[in-house]
Each structure stands twice: as C-alpha cells, then as structure tokens.
Amino acid sequence: MASQSKTQPTPELVFDTLNSYQRTAALKAAIDLDIFTAIGEGADTVAALAKRCKATERGVRILCDFLAVVGFLTKRDQHYSLTEDSALFLDRRSPACMAPAANFLAQPQTIDSFKDLATVIRAGRPNLPTAEGSVSPENPIWVNFARSMGPMQVSSARALAHILNAEAGKKWKVLDIAAGHGMFGIEVAKQNPNAEIFAQDWNMVLDVAVENARAAGVEARYHRLPGSVFEID
Amino acid sequence: MASQSKTQPTPELVFDTLNSYQRTAALKAAIDLDIFTAIGEGADTVAALAKRCKATERGVRILCDFLAVVGFLTKRDQHYSLTEDSALFLDRRSPACMAPAANFLAQPQTIDSFKDLATVIRAGRPNLPTAEGSVSPENPIWVNFARSMGPMQVSSARALAHILNAEAGKKWKVLDIAAGHGMFGIEVAKQNPNAEIFAQDWNMVLDVAVENARAAGVEARYHRLPGSVFEID
C-alpha cells in the first residue's frame, strides 16, 4: 500500500491493486496446503514444509517468501515463523482458527462473479447465468457457507447467548431465521436447557445445522416443513 | 492492511487478503468505465459519472465509494476527487497514464491461472491446458501485452537511450530481443538517426512494434524472417 506520508507521486498503489488478486490466491493456497499448521508444528524450512505439505520445494519457497512479504510469516536464516495473528487465526490447532472461511470467501464461483465488474456496474445488478444467482433455492453455495463459516462464529454466538442471559434458564422459544450453520441457536440451547430453538433455512443447509447441533450435544429434531424449519430442544 | 503498531491480535489481514481480489476487480472496472478521466474532467458526482460513463447510479456509487476506501479517490460533500497519484497515473489525459496496463495485468486469462494455486505449488509448475501455456508460439496474450504495456514504458525507454548516449549519433546496430511493443529500440532510433535497430519477437507482436515505430515517426522496415525480426532505421 502506498504510504500516506509520501511526497513523490508513485504508481505503487496502482500496481499493488492490479495484482492484489494474487494475495487472495496465495493465502487460499497456503490454507489448502495447511502451511500455517505445519509451521506451527515445527516444519519451518522449505524442505520440511515441502515434505509435510506434499508439495514441491520450488512451489513452497515461492509461496512462503510471498507470504512473508505480505505479512503472514516472518523469515530468518531460512526458517519461517508464524506471526501472532497467523498463529491465532490460521493454525488449525488454534480454537480461533478461521482457515475454513477461505473455502467460502475465496471460492472460485464468487471470484468469477467479479470477472467483468464493469458490466455489473453498467447494469446495476449481478451478471449471472440465472436470474437468482446465489439466492436461487437450495443453491449449494450456502451449504459451503454453513460448513466454512460456522467454526469462526462459535465464540461470537457464545458471547451473544451470554449477553442475552441465556443461563437464567427461562422457557424461551427462539426463531433463528436464515440459520445457516445454526451456531447462534445452538449456543443459546447449550446455555439454556429450557430454550426451544426453531431454525429456518433451506433444507440442504439445515442438514449442516443439525450435524452441528448433534456435535455440540444438543437435541435437534428435524421437521421437513414448508420453509425448512428444524427444532432444537 | 493490519497496522504494524497494533498490540491486540486481529483477523483484519486475513479478511482483507481473502477479499483482496475485489480490489483488482474494482480498479479494472473503474479503468474500463474510464471513471478517473471523467472525474478529472469534472463529472464528480454519482449522477454525472453515471451519465458520462453510461452506467447505473447504484453501480457507480458503490464502485466510487469503494475506490475512496482503498485510496484512489477522495469524497467530500457527495463530490469525488482524484488523488495526486490517480490524476497522474489513471486519468487518460495524463502523459504518465498507465490505465492500459490493466488490460494486461488484470486480464481474466491471467487471473484464472491463479484459481487453484495449491495444485500449482504441489506440482511446482503452472497448471495449464497446454504444455507451453503463455509461451506457446504466437500466443495472442503477447499482442495484448505489447498494446497494453507499451505506453507506460516510453519514459523509461527515453531515459535509457539518453543514458546510453544515443544523441552522440554513432553508427550503431542494436538488437532488441523479445522487443514486444518495441519502445526501447524506437526511443534509441529517435535519439540516434544513425542507429539501426533489429527487433525480434513473434510476428503478431512485431506488428504492434511496427505500428509504434510508424506512430513515433521512425522508419521501420519489416522483414518476415525466421525468428521474426524487423528493422528500424
């Protein structure tokens, strides 16, 4: 990024921005290869990473050097280290890891929809193969959303249930509209055994929420109702 | 970008990077719509820009607000202004304008090749439909390169010819290998009428160099030779 304190004009921001799609691709690739977990566990040289991540040394070296340049790693004497943020948010052993979010945020289908943005801006609406695009009924993109974005919402959902004083155990009926991964309702159910949660979303997406409810140890009864609602006790 | 002076961990850099392909798309779209020239010429409101750039107000507003956030425009009282760098490098009326570079740097074919970078890193080489990819003979990508990247090389080429003391007018024979747009040889020919330039590239690309030589007022004789060489006097 161009520094705010510069005095000479520079084309740096123009070049950086025209190439910034490469940053997305590099971070997505590092997450796909699980580079951050590998470094966190001690595989911190090109040779060790290539072996551990089943990739070529050439590819790993170029990728990790780029990740060091853009701020995800540090490099000293041929050894890479995680930054504080990378250790917290990109190493899969961290409870705050948000690596799965890359599968939704940087999925090819979404990136493709930005391919000809001038046409979108001329029309004022997305340039999509179908009229509904990502909001067409039962579009599998939202199953991907529920699986990818659920884990990183757990701590927010837990905090929200606490703010709502769920622990008081009042007899609640909670409607979770567009529930997705279901985490917000599930955390209420965990903190308040007397709450009954009704989660609404498309059927394919609710399957993920039911999985998450069962994994969290709360009872989920799934009713295939008009409008796709399921119930957690 | 995450600040270097922060003390609290933040997922800011992760989110910013997973979404940074959007920066490329937005700048490319603004260049395609010629937003920067329009603002430079005084069309500085959403309504004026939409009319001038033949786009919807909704689309223009979202695009220009994003461009203000990422540092290409400023916005005050519903009026947009160019930054110093945008005026110099993105307004087509500026001699230093590098807007055409977007057609090469941010072309869909190049962005697509970053789609599954993990596979590339595993293999240590590009994941391409043909063995040669962008270096296959007479690949039209290099015609696009020559047309898009030529204008921004003129000032470097002029400086280089000056450093080489071309003005002394010695009887030179200059070989310009992989000449592309031809600008480096053309600037030598302009400063030294006794120089003879032999420019080598694929035939399709040399057509662009010949056009550029003629536009610059230097005599170009084109010989369709094995290896694609043309000659400038």
Tab-separated table of C-alpha atoms in Angstrom:
chain	number	residue	atom	x	y	z
A	1	MET	CA	0.000	0.000	0.000
A	2	ALA	CA	1.198	3.490	-0.739
A	3	SER	CA	2.304	5.278	2.381
A	4	GLN	CA	0.190	8.244	3.466
A	5	SER	CA	3.268	10.332	4.245
A	6	LYS	CA	4.895	10.118	0.801
A	7	THR	CA	5.672	13.274	-1.097
A	8	GLN	CA	6.658	11.863	-4.512
A	9	PRO	CA	3.908	10.507	-6.767
A	10	THR	CA	4.156	6.724	-7.137
A	11	PRO	CA	2.316	4.115	-9.201
A	12	GLU	CA	2.755	1.670	-6.286
A	13	LEU	CA	-0.928	1.544	-5.305
A	14	VAL	CA	-1.981	1.027	-8.935
A	15	PHE	CA	0.358	-1.959	-9.411
A	16	ASP	CA	-0.354	-3.367	-5.965
A	17	THR	CA	-4.094	-3.236	-6.639
A	18	LEU	CA	-3.966	-4.653	-10.179
A	19	ASN	CA	-2.027	-7.614	-8.718
A	20	SER	CA	-3.870	-7.938	-5.420
A	21	TYR	CA	-5.909	-10.943	-6.650
A	22	GLN	CA	-2.603	-12.804	-6.189
A	23	ARG	CA	-2.763	-12.179	-2.426
A	24	THR	CA	-6.118	-13.936	-2.224
A	25	ALA	CA	-4.788	-16.850	-4.298
A	26	ALA	CA	-1.630	-17.203	-2.180
A	27	LEU	CA	-3.445	-17.189	1.166
A	28	LYS	CA	-6.068	-19.644	-0.148
A	29	ALA	CA	-3.281	-21.950	-1.402
A	30	ALA	CA	-1.407	-21.771	1.915
A	31	ILE	CA	-4.606	-22.702	3.763
A	32	ASP	CA	-5.354	-25.514	1.274
A	33	LEU	CA	-1.826	-26.889	1.825
A	34	ASP	CA	-2.092	-26.262	5.595
A	35	ILE	CA	1.217	-24.383	5.607
A	36	PHE	CA	0.381	-22.444	8.791
A	37	THR	CA	-0.348	-25.545	10.887
A	38	ALA	CA	2.814	-27.181	9.537
A	39	ILE	CA	4.999	-24.213	10.534
A	40	GLY	CA	3.254	-24.039	13.923
A	41	GLU	CA	4.162	-27.684	14.485
A	42	GLY	CA	7.818	-27.036	13.636
A	43	ALA	CA	8.157	-27.808	9.921
A	44	ASP	CA	9.712	-24.394	9.344
A	45	THR	CA	12.127	-24.834	6.407
A	46	VAL	CA	11.339	-25.177	2.708
A	47	ALA	CA	12.444	-28.833	2.722
A	48	ALA	CA	10.425	-29.741	5.823
A	49	LEU	CA	7.327	-27.892	4.565
A	50	ALA	CA	7.510	-29.470	1.111
A	51	LYS	CA	7.661	-32.931	2.660
A	52	ARG	CA	4.954	-32.251	5.213
A	53	CYS	CA	2.546	-30.489	2.781
A	54	LYS	CA	3.254	-32.896	-0.117
A	55	ALA	CA	4.364	-30.093	-2.451
A	56	THR	CA	7.483	-29.164	-4.422
A	57	GLU	CA	10.264	-27.205	-2.719
A	58	ARG	CA	10.210	-24.664	-5.544
A	59	GLY	CA	6.488	-24.017	-5.073
A	60	VAL	CA	6.697	-23.869	-1.264
A	61	ARG	CA	9.667	-21.487	-1.319
A	62	ILE	CA	7.971	-19.013	-3.670
A	63	LEU	CA	4.699	-19.192	-1.731
A	64	CYS	CA	6.264	-18.779	1.725
A	65	ASP	CA	8.511	-15.925	0.628
A	66	PHE	CA	5.434	-14.154	-0.762
A	67	LEU	CA	3.533	-14.798	2.497
A	68	ALA	CA	6.470	-13.240	4.373
A	69	VAL	CA	6.363	-10.158	2.113
A	70	VAL	CA	2.613	-9.639	2.643
A	71	GLY	CA	2.785	-10.141	6.409
A	72	PHE	CA	1.614	-13.669	7.256
A	73	LEU	CA	5.040	-15.146	8.044
A	74	THR	CA	8.455	-13.951	9.129
A	75	LYS	CA	11.678	-15.428	7.734
A	76	ARG	CA	15.068	-15.548	9.379
A	77	ASP	CA	18.081	-17.705	8.440
A	78	GLN	CA	15.939	-19.862	6.097
A	79	HIS	CA	13.407	-20.588	8.870
A	80	TYR	CA	9.815	-19.364	8.668
A	81	SER	CA	7.759	-18.413	11.733
A	82	LEU	CA	4.090	-17.604	12.212
A	83	THR	CA	3.136	-14.070	13.137
A	84	GLU	CA	0.989	-13.680	16.241
A	85	ASP	CA	-2.112	-13.250	14.054
A	86	SER	CA	-1.268	-16.239	11.828
A	87	ALA	CA	-0.761	-18.464	14.871
A	88	LEU	CA	-4.122	-17.420	16.277
A	89	PHE	CA	-6.236	-17.319	13.119
A	90	LEU	CA	-4.606	-19.667	10.561
A	91	ASP	CA	-3.078	-22.580	12.507
A	92	ARG	CA	-5.794	-25.271	12.655
A	93	ARG	CA	-4.787	-26.181	16.210
A	94	SER	CA	-5.933	-22.741	17.432
A	95	PRO	CA	-9.521	-22.543	18.767
A	96	ALA	CA	-9.859	-19.167	16.954
A	97	CYS	CA	-8.717	-20.617	13.616
A	98	MET	CA	-10.687	-19.170	10.713
A	99	ALA	CA	-8.906	-21.062	7.933
A	100	PRO	CA	-12.142	-22.798	6.791
A	101	ALA	CA	-13.574	-19.362	5.912
A	102	ALA	CA	-11.253	-19.342	2.868
A	103	ASN	CA	-13.366	-22.094	1.326
A	104	PHE	CA	-16.325	-19.730	1.238
A	105	LEU	CA	-14.784	-16.256	0.888
A	106	ALA	CA	-12.250	-17.221	-1.782
A	107	GLN	CA	-14.230	-19.857	-3.661
A	108	PRO	CA	-13.815	-19.754	-7.460
A	109	GLN	CA	-17.564	-19.257	-8.028
A	110	THR	CA	-17.509	-15.986	-6.054
A	111	ILE	CA	-14.255	-14.731	-7.568
A	112	ASP	CA	-15.625	-15.487	-11.048
A	113	SER	CA	-18.589	-13.201	-10.422
A	114	PHE	CA	-16.147	-10.255	-10.191
A	115	LYS	CA	-14.605	-11.090	-13.558
A	116	ASP	CA	-16.327	-8.368	-15.570
A	117	LEU	CA	-17.329	-5.855	-12.933
A	118	ALA	CA	-17.724	-3.013	-15.478
A	119	THR	CA	-20.712	-4.863	-16.971
A	120	VAL	CA	-22.200	-5.270	-13.476
A	121	ILE	CA	-21.797	-1.540	-12.782
A	122	ARG	CA	-23.304	-0.581	-16.127
A	123	ALA	CA	-26.334	-2.785	-15.382
A	124	GLY	CA	-26.508	-2.067	-11.632
A	125	ARG	CA	-27.039	-5.767	-10.894
A	126	PRO	CA	-25.022	-9.001	-10.975
A	127	ASN	CA	-24.168	-10.525	-14.316
A	128	LEU	CA	-25.335	-14.055	-13.557
A	129	PRO	CA	-26.169	-17.159	-15.577
A	130	THR	CA	-29.566	-17.462	-13.797
A	131	ALA	CA	-31.833	-14.679	-12.623
A	132	GLU	CA	-31.412	-15.555	-8.929
A	133	GLY	CA	-27.705	-16.361	-8.870
A	134	SER	CA	-26.519	-17.204	-5.376
A	135	VAL	CA	-30.029	-16.811	-3.918
A	136	SER	CA	-31.633	-19.474	-6.135
A	137	PRO	CA	-33.452	-22.080	-3.987
A	138	GLU	CA	-31.265	-24.793	-2.457
A	139	ASN	CA	-28.112	-23.341	-4.064
A	140	PRO	CA	-25.227	-25.487	-2.726
A	141	ILE	CA	-23.123	-22.337	-2.199
A	142	TRP	CA	-24.941	-21.952	1.154
A	143	VAL	CA	-24.022	-25.463	2.262
A	144	ASN	CA	-20.417	-24.411	1.631
A	145	PHE	CA	-21.152	-21.221	3.618
A	146	ALA	CA	-22.555	-23.171	6.571
A	147	ARG	CA	-19.609	-25.575	6.666
A	148	SER	CA	-16.908	-22.913	6.130
A	149	MET	CA	-18.163	-20.033	8.247
A	150	GLY	CA	-19.669	-21.941	11.200
A	151	PRO	CA	-16.483	-22.596	13.187
A	152	MET	CA	-15.473	-18.939	13.362
A	153	GLN	CA	-18.910	-17.892	14.667
A	154	VAL	CA	-18.819	-20.088	17.762
A	155	SER	CA	-17.184	-17.521	20.014
A	156	SER	CA	-19.490	-14.676	18.869
A	157	ALA	CA	-22.521	-16.946	19.305
A	158	ARG	CA	-21.376	-17.924	22.788
A	159	ALA	CA	-20.895	-14.268	23.748
A	160	LEU	CA	-24.301	-13.328	22.325
A	161	ALA	CA	-26.116	-16.071	24.292
A	162	HIS	CA	-24.346	-14.825	27.402
A	163	ILE	CA	-25.384	-11.196	26.725
A	164	LEU	CA	-28.984	-12.446	26.328
A	165	ASN	CA	-28.662	-14.036	29.793
A	166	ALA	CA	-29.496	-17.484	28.446
A	167	GLU	CA	-28.116	-19.057	31.648
A	168	ALA	CA	-31.156	-17.792	33.575
A	169	GLY	CA	-32.958	-20.761	32.013
A	170	LYS	CA	-36.228	-19.088	31.079
A	171	LYS	CA	-38.656	-21.010	28.900
A	172	TRP	CA	-37.732	-19.444	25.559
A	173	LYS	CA	-38.898	-20.026	22.029
A	174	VAL	CA	-36.193	-18.747	19.679
A	175	LEU	CA	-36.629	-18.315	15.926
A	176	ASP	CA	-33.296	-18.363	14.044
A	177	ILE	CA	-34.050	-17.042	10.555
A	178	ALA	CA	-31.541	-17.956	7.805
A	179	ALA	CA	-29.792	-20.058	10.434
A	180	GLY	CA	-27.006	-21.345	8.178
A	181	HIS	CA	-24.619	-23.352	10.354
A	182	GLY	CA	-27.078	-22.915	13.257
A	183	MET	CA	-24.362	-21.849	15.698
A	184	PHE	CA	-26.275	-18.880	17.142
A	185	GLY	CA	-29.255	-21.048	18.149
A	186	ILE	CA	-27.061	-23.927	19.257
A	187	GLU	CA	-25.139	-21.748	21.704
A	188	VAL	CA	-28.416	-20.469	23.186
A	189	ALA	CA	-29.600	-24.080	23.577
A	190	LYS	CA	-26.336	-25.044	25.263
A	191	GLN	CA	-26.581	-22.236	27.811
A	192	ASN	CA	-30.336	-22.543	28.356
A	193	PRO	CA	-31.688	-26.114	28.503
A	194	ASN	CA	-35.235	-24.694	28.647
A	195	ALA	CA	-34.906	-22.892	25.301
A	196	GLU	CA	-36.537	-24.326	22.223
A	197	ILE	CA	-34.884	-23.151	19.005
A	198	PHE	CA	-36.619	-23.081	15.640
A	199	ALA	CA	-34.024	-22.746	12.914
A	200	GLN	CA	-35.097	-21.741	9.406
A	201	ASP	CA	-33.081	-22.160	6.211
A	202	TRP	CA	-33.055	-24.229	3.044
A	203	ASN	CA	-33.145	-27.986	3.657
A	204	MET	CA	-29.616	-28.658	2.399
A	205	VAL	CA	-28.264	-26.003	4.731
A	206	LEU	CA	-30.273	-27.220	7.736
A	207	ASP	CA	-28.602	-30.620	7.350
A	208	VAL	CA	-25.352	-28.865	8.337
A	209	ALA	CA	-27.037	-27.138	11.304
A	210	VAL	CA	-28.420	-30.482	12.517
A	211	GLU	CA	-24.925	-32.007	12.296
A	212	ASN	CA	-23.550	-29.083	14.288
A	213	ALA	CA	-26.307	-29.369	16.924
A	214	ARG	CA	-25.579	-33.084	17.399
A	215	ALA	CA	-21.824	-32.467	17.557
A	216	ALA	CA	-22.494	-29.816	20.231
A	217	GLY	CA	-24.537	-32.332	22.238
A	218	VAL	CA	-27.905	-30.573	21.978
A	219	GLU	CA	-31.000	-32.434	20.883
A	220	ALA	CA	-32.125	-31.468	17.391
A	221	ARG	CA	-35.371	-32.670	15.918
A	222	TYR	CA	-35.594	-32.088	12.234
A	223	HIS	CA	-39.005	-31.496	10.675
A	224	ARG	CA	-39.018	-31.231	6.915
A	225	LEU	CA	-41.638	-28.481	6.936
A	226	PRO	CA	-42.638	-25.961	4.294
A	227	GLY	CA	-39.978	-23.267	4.614
A	228	SER	CA	-37.398	-25.670	6.081
A	229	VAL	CA	-37.557	-25.346	9.849
A	230	PHE	CA	-35.880	-27.545	12.404
A	231	GLU	CA	-36.208	-27.568	16.126
A	232	ILE	CA	-33.566	-27.848	18.859
A	233	ASP	CA	-34.520	-28.614	22.463
B	1	MET	CA	-3.797	-3.743	5.912
B	2	ALA	CA	-3.150	-4.528	9.548
B	3	SER	CA	-1.190	-1.803	11.254
B	4	GLN	CA	2.347	-2.676	12.329
B	5	SER	CA	1.921	-0.906	15.657
B	6	LYS	CA	-1.127	-2.876	16.874
B	7	THR	CA	-0.952	-4.742	20.139
B	8	GLN	CA	-4.218	-6.746	20.009
B	9	PRO	CA	-4.434	-9.740	17.656
B	10	THR	CA	-6.784	-9.075	14.752
B	11	PRO	CA	-8.107	-11.146	11.838
B	12	GLU	CA	-8.057	-7.962	9.719
B	13	LEU	CA	-5.203	-9.035	7.440
B	14	VAL	CA	-6.810	-12.469	6.887
B	15	PHE	CA	-10.155	-10.978	5.813
B	16	ASP	CA	-8.525	-8.193	3.814
B	17	THR	CA	-6.402	-10.730	1.925
B	18	LEU	CA	-9.187	-13.260	1.285
B	19	ASN	CA	-11.193	-10.390	-0.262
B	20	SER	CA	-8.340	-8.580	-1.988
B	21	TYR	CA	-9.275	-9.972	-5.428
B	22	GLN	CA	-12.131	-7.455	-5.186
B	23	ARG	CA	-9.614	-4.579	-5.247
B	24	THR	CA	-8.248	-5.777	-8.581
B	25	ALA	CA	-11.771	-6.137	-9.974
B	26	ALA	CA	-12.834	-2.673	-8.788
B	27	LEU	CA	-9.800	-0.874	-10.223
B	28	LYS	CA	-10.109	-2.773	-13.512
B	29	ALA	CA	-13.814	-1.845	-13.718
B	30	ALA	CA	-13.102	1.822	-12.964
B	31	ILE	CA	-10.491	1.874	-15.732
B	32	ASP	CA	-12.852	0.061	-18.156
B	33	LEU	CA	-15.556	2.665	-17.402
B	34	ASP	CA	-12.959	5.492	-17.519
B	35	ILE	CA	-14.117	6.823	-14.151
B	36	PHE	CA	-10.814	8.567	-13.428
B	37	THR	CA	-10.784	10.601	-16.651
B	38	ALA	CA	-14.439	11.510	-16.077
B	39	ILE	CA	-13.753	12.814	-12.562
B	40	GLY	CA	-10.653	14.643	-13.816
B	41	GLU	CA	-12.835	16.385	-16.392
B	42	GLY	CA	-15.330	17.459	-13.724
B	43	ALA	CA	-18.007	14.755	-13.693
B	44	ASP	CA	-17.571	14.346	-9.952
B	45	THR	CA	-20.984	13.302	-8.596
B	46	VAL	CA	-22.704	9.916	-8.834
B	47	ALA	CA	-25.313	11.314	-11.235
B	48	ALA	CA	-22.763	12.999	-13.513
B	49	LEU	CA	-20.494	9.950	-13.528
B	50	ALA	CA	-23.355	7.543	-14.278
B	51	LYS	CA	-24.400	9.671	-17.239
B	52	ARG	CA	-20.872	10.176	-18.516
B	53	CYS	CA	-19.748	6.542	-18.077
B	54	LYS	CA	-23.069	5.061	-19.280
B	55	ALA	CA	-23.609	3.117	-16.077
B	56	THR	CA	-26.227	2.917	-13.333
B	57	GLU	CA	-26.078	5.325	-10.397
B	58	ARG	CA	-26.279	2.405	-7.970
B	59	GLY	CA	-23.262	0.716	-9.562
B	60	VAL	CA	-21.209	3.916	-9.815
B	61	ARG	CA	-21.925	4.905	-6.215
B	62	ILE	CA	-20.839	1.534	-4.801
B	63	LEU	CA	-17.735	1.449	-7.008
B	64	CYS	CA	-16.608	5.020	-6.250
B	65	ASP	CA	-17.191	4.662	-2.511
B	66	PHE	CA	-15.040	1.518	-2.580
B	67	LEU	CA	-12.348	3.348	-4.574
B	68	ALA	CA	-12.384	6.080	-1.918
B	69	VAL	CA	-11.960	3.485	0.846
B	70	VAL	CA	-8.969	1.841	-0.850
B	71	GLY	CA	-7.247	5.129	-1.655
B	72	PHE	CA	-7.869	6.001	-5.325
B	73	LEU	CA	-10.422	8.774	-4.745
B	74	THR	CA	-11.409	11.190	-2.022
B	75	LYS	CA	-15.043	12.056	-1.290
B	76	ARG	CA	-16.392	15.213	0.283
B	77	ASP	CA	-19.988	16.504	0.290
B	78	GLN	CA	-21.033	13.928	-2.352
B	79	HIS	CA	-18.240	15.041	-4.712
B	80	TYR	CA	-15.383	12.727	-5.664
B	81	SER	CA	-11.842	13.950	-6.415
B	82	LEU	CA	-8.790	12.245	-7.833
B	83	THR	CA	-5.804	11.727	-5.560
B	84	GLU	CA	-2.491	13.063	-6.828
B	85	ASP	CA	-1.457	9.546	-7.919
B	86	SER	CA	-4.811	8.817	-9.622
B	87	ALA	CA	-4.613	12.091	-11.565
B	88	LEU	CA	-1.106	11.241	-12.739
B	89	PHE	CA	-1.427	7.507	-13.429
B	90	LEU	CA	-5.135	6.794	-14.115
B	91	ASP	CA	-6.564	9.825	-15.922
B	92	ARG	CA	-6.134	9.133	-19.660
B	93	ARG	CA	-5.298	12.789	-20.327
B	94	SER	CA	-2.067	12.427	-18.287
B	95	PRO	CA	1.101	11.591	-20.271
B	96	ALA	CA	2.079	9.189	-17.435
B	97	CYS	CA	-1.270	7.359	-17.568
B	98	MET	CA	-0.843	3.624	-17.083
B	99	ALA	CA	-4.529	2.688	-17.307
B	100	PRO	CA	-3.962	0.440	-20.376
B	101	ALA	CA	-1.727	-1.795	-18.212
B	102	ALA	CA	-4.907	-3.084	-16.538
B	103	ASN	CA	-5.837	-4.848	-19.776
B	104	PHE	CA	-2.728	-6.989	-19.447
B	105	LEU	CA	-2.115	-7.248	-15.690
B	106	ALA	CA	-5.737	-7.899	-14.731
B	107	GLN	CA	-6.867	-9.891	-17.758
B	108	PRO	CA	-9.209	-12.811	-16.952
B	109	GLN	CA	-6.814	-15.366	-18.532
B	110	THR	CA	-4.056	-14.437	-16.074
B	111	ILE	CA	-6.343	-14.259	-13.050
B	112	ASP	CA	-7.777	-17.669	-13.965
B	113	SER	CA	-4.319	-19.214	-13.814
B	114	PHE	CA	-4.227	-18.396	-10.062
B	115	LYS	CA	-7.532	-20.176	-9.459
B	116	ASP	CA	-6.094	-23.327	-7.915
B	117	LEU	CA	-2.674	-22.250	-6.746
B	118	ALA	CA	-2.332	-25.186	-4.297
B	119	THR	CA	-2.189	-27.563	-7.283
B	120	VAL	CA	0.497	-25.380	-8.897
B	121	ILE	CA	2.573	-25.429	-5.692
B	122	ARG	CA	2.207	-29.183	-5.298
B	123	ALA	CA	3.423	-29.646	-8.883
B	124	GLY	CA	5.995	-26.826	-8.888
B	125	ARG	CA	4.822	-25.663	-12.319
B	126	PRO	CA	1.772	-23.961	-13.867
B	127	ASN	CA	-1.426	-25.941	-14.208
B	128	LEU	CA	-2.106	-25.164	-17.863
B	129	PRO	CA	-4.336	-26.559	-20.585
B	130	THR	CA	-1.356	-26.798	-22.980
B	131	ALA	CA	2.248	-27.664	-22.166
B	132	GLU	CA	3.564	-24.205	-23.131
B	133	GLY	CA	0.776	-22.027	-21.735
B	134	SER	CA	1.508	-18.345	-22.207
B	135	VAL	CA	4.797	-19.073	-24.023
B	136	SER	CA	3.187	-21.117	-26.810
B	137	PRO	CA	4.214	-19.720	-30.253
B	138	GLU	CA	2.251	-16.680	-31.441
B	139	ASN	CA	0.074	-16.688	-28.305
B	140	PRO	CA	-2.150	-13.565	-28.614
B	141	ILE	CA	-1.572	-12.755	-24.937
B	142	TRP	CA	1.688	-11.058	-26.033
B	143	VAL	CA	-0.109	-8.852	-28.545
B	144	ASN	CA	-2.260	-7.725	-25.621
B	145	PHE	CA	0.981	-7.212	-23.634
B	146	ALA	CA	2.536	-5.086	-26.378
B	147	ARG	CA	-0.553	-2.901	-26.745
B	148	SER	CA	-1.228	-2.530	-23.006
B	149	MET	CA	2.246	-2.128	-21.574
B	150	GLY	CA	3.903	-0.056	-24.340
B	151	PRO	CA	2.616	3.400	-23.368
B	152	MET	CA	3.947	3.227	-19.819
B	153	GLN	CA	7.456	2.238	-20.996
B	154	VAL	CA	8.022	5.319	-23.143
B	155	SER	CA	9.566	7.426	-20.383
B	156	SER	CA	11.878	4.602	-19.185
B	157	ALA	CA	12.915	3.886	-22.777
B	158	ARG	CA	13.647	7.567	-23.368
B	159	ALA	CA	15.771	7.748	-20.210
B	160	LEU	CA	17.637	4.560	-21.147
B	161	ALA	CA	18.515	5.853	-24.630
B	162	HIS	CA	19.774	9.042	-23.006
B	163	ILE	CA	21.928	7.079	-20.503
B	164	LEU	CA	23.388	5.141	-23.466
B	165	ASN	CA	24.342	8.499	-25.021
B	166	ALA	CA	22.342	7.782	-28.172
B	167	GLU	CA	22.436	11.505	-29.085
B	168	ALA	CA	26.157	11.150	-29.959
B	169	GLY	CA	24.925	9.630	-33.227
B	170	LYS	CA	27.361	6.757	-33.545
B	171	LYS	CA	26.687	4.139	-36.209
B	172	TRP	CA	25.014	1.517	-34.011
B	173	LYS	CA	23.439	-1.832	-34.704
B	174	VAL	CA	21.047	-2.615	-31.872
B	175	LEU	CA	19.408	-6.000	-31.299
B	176	ASP	CA	16.196	-5.765	-29.260
B	177	ILE	CA	15.389	-9.320	-28.171
B	178	ALA	CA	11.737	-10.023	-27.220
B	179	ALA	CA	11.004	-6.469	-28.301
B	180	GLY	CA	7.266	-6.541	-27.553
B	181	HIS	CA	5.909	-3.035	-28.130
B	182	GLY	CA	9.362	-2.051	-29.473
B	183	MET	CA	9.548	1.124	-27.398
B	184	PHE	CA	13.123	0.602	-26.185
B	185	GLY	CA	14.504	0.343	-29.739
B	186	ILE	CA	12.235	3.085	-31.037
B	187	GLU	CA	13.495	5.577	-28.472
B	188	VAL	CA	17.114	4.762	-29.409
B	189	ALA	CA	16.245	5.312	-33.086
B	190	LYS	CA	14.604	8.639	-32.281
B	191	GLN	CA	17.643	9.921	-30.395
B	192	ASN	CA	20.227	8.458	-32.795
B	193	PRO	CA	19.326	8.705	-36.523
B	194	ASN	CA	22.435	6.595	-37.322
B	195	ALA	CA	21.260	3.639	-35.260
B	196	GLU	CA	19.825	0.604	-36.962
B	197	ILE	CA	17.533	-1.435	-34.688
B	198	PHE	CA	16.785	-5.100	-35.200
B	199	ALA	CA	13.749	-6.045	-33.144
B	200	GLN	CA	12.985	-9.703	-32.504
B	201	ASP	CA	9.670	-11.155	-31.339
B	202	TRP	CA	6.780	-13.238	-32.654
B	203	ASN	CA	5.253	-11.911	-35.857
B	204	MET	CA	1.921	-10.928	-34.295
B	205	VAL	CA	3.749	-8.929	-31.655
B	206	LEU	CA	6.102	-7.248	-34.144
B	207	ASP	CA	3.040	-5.885	-35.951
B	208	VAL	CA	2.419	-3.775	-32.838
B	209	ALA	CA	6.071	-2.647	-32.700
B	210	VAL	CA	5.916	-1.596	-36.383
B	211	GLU	CA	2.753	0.421	-35.666
B	212	ASN	CA	4.514	2.090	-32.738
B	213	ALA	CA	7.624	2.840	-34.829
B	214	ARG	CA	5.494	4.490	-37.538
B	215	ALA	CA	3.500	6.463	-34.970
B	216	ALA	CA	6.818	7.676	-33.494
B	217	GLY	CA	7.965	8.826	-36.959
B	218	VAL	CA	10.897	6.407	-37.345
B	219	GLU	CA	11.316	4.327	-40.460
B	220	ALA	CA	10.546	0.648	-39.845
B	221	ARG	CA	11.196	-1.989	-42.446
B	222	TYR	CA	9.567	-5.269	-41.642
B	223	HIS	CA	11.189	-8.480	-42.855
B	224	ARG	CA	9.191	-11.606	-42.162
B	225	LEU	CA	12.296	-13.637	-41.333
B	226	PRO	CA	12.698	-16.893	-39.496
B	227	GLY	CA	12.570	-15.843	-35.852
B	228	SER	CA	10.551	-12.703	-36.640
B	229	VAL	CA	12.960	-9.801	-36.897
B	230	PHE	CA	12.191	-6.301	-38.087
B	231	GLU	CA	14.486	-3.440	-38.729
B	232	ILE	CA	14.184	0.245	-37.839
B	233	ASP	CA	16.436	2.845	-39.444
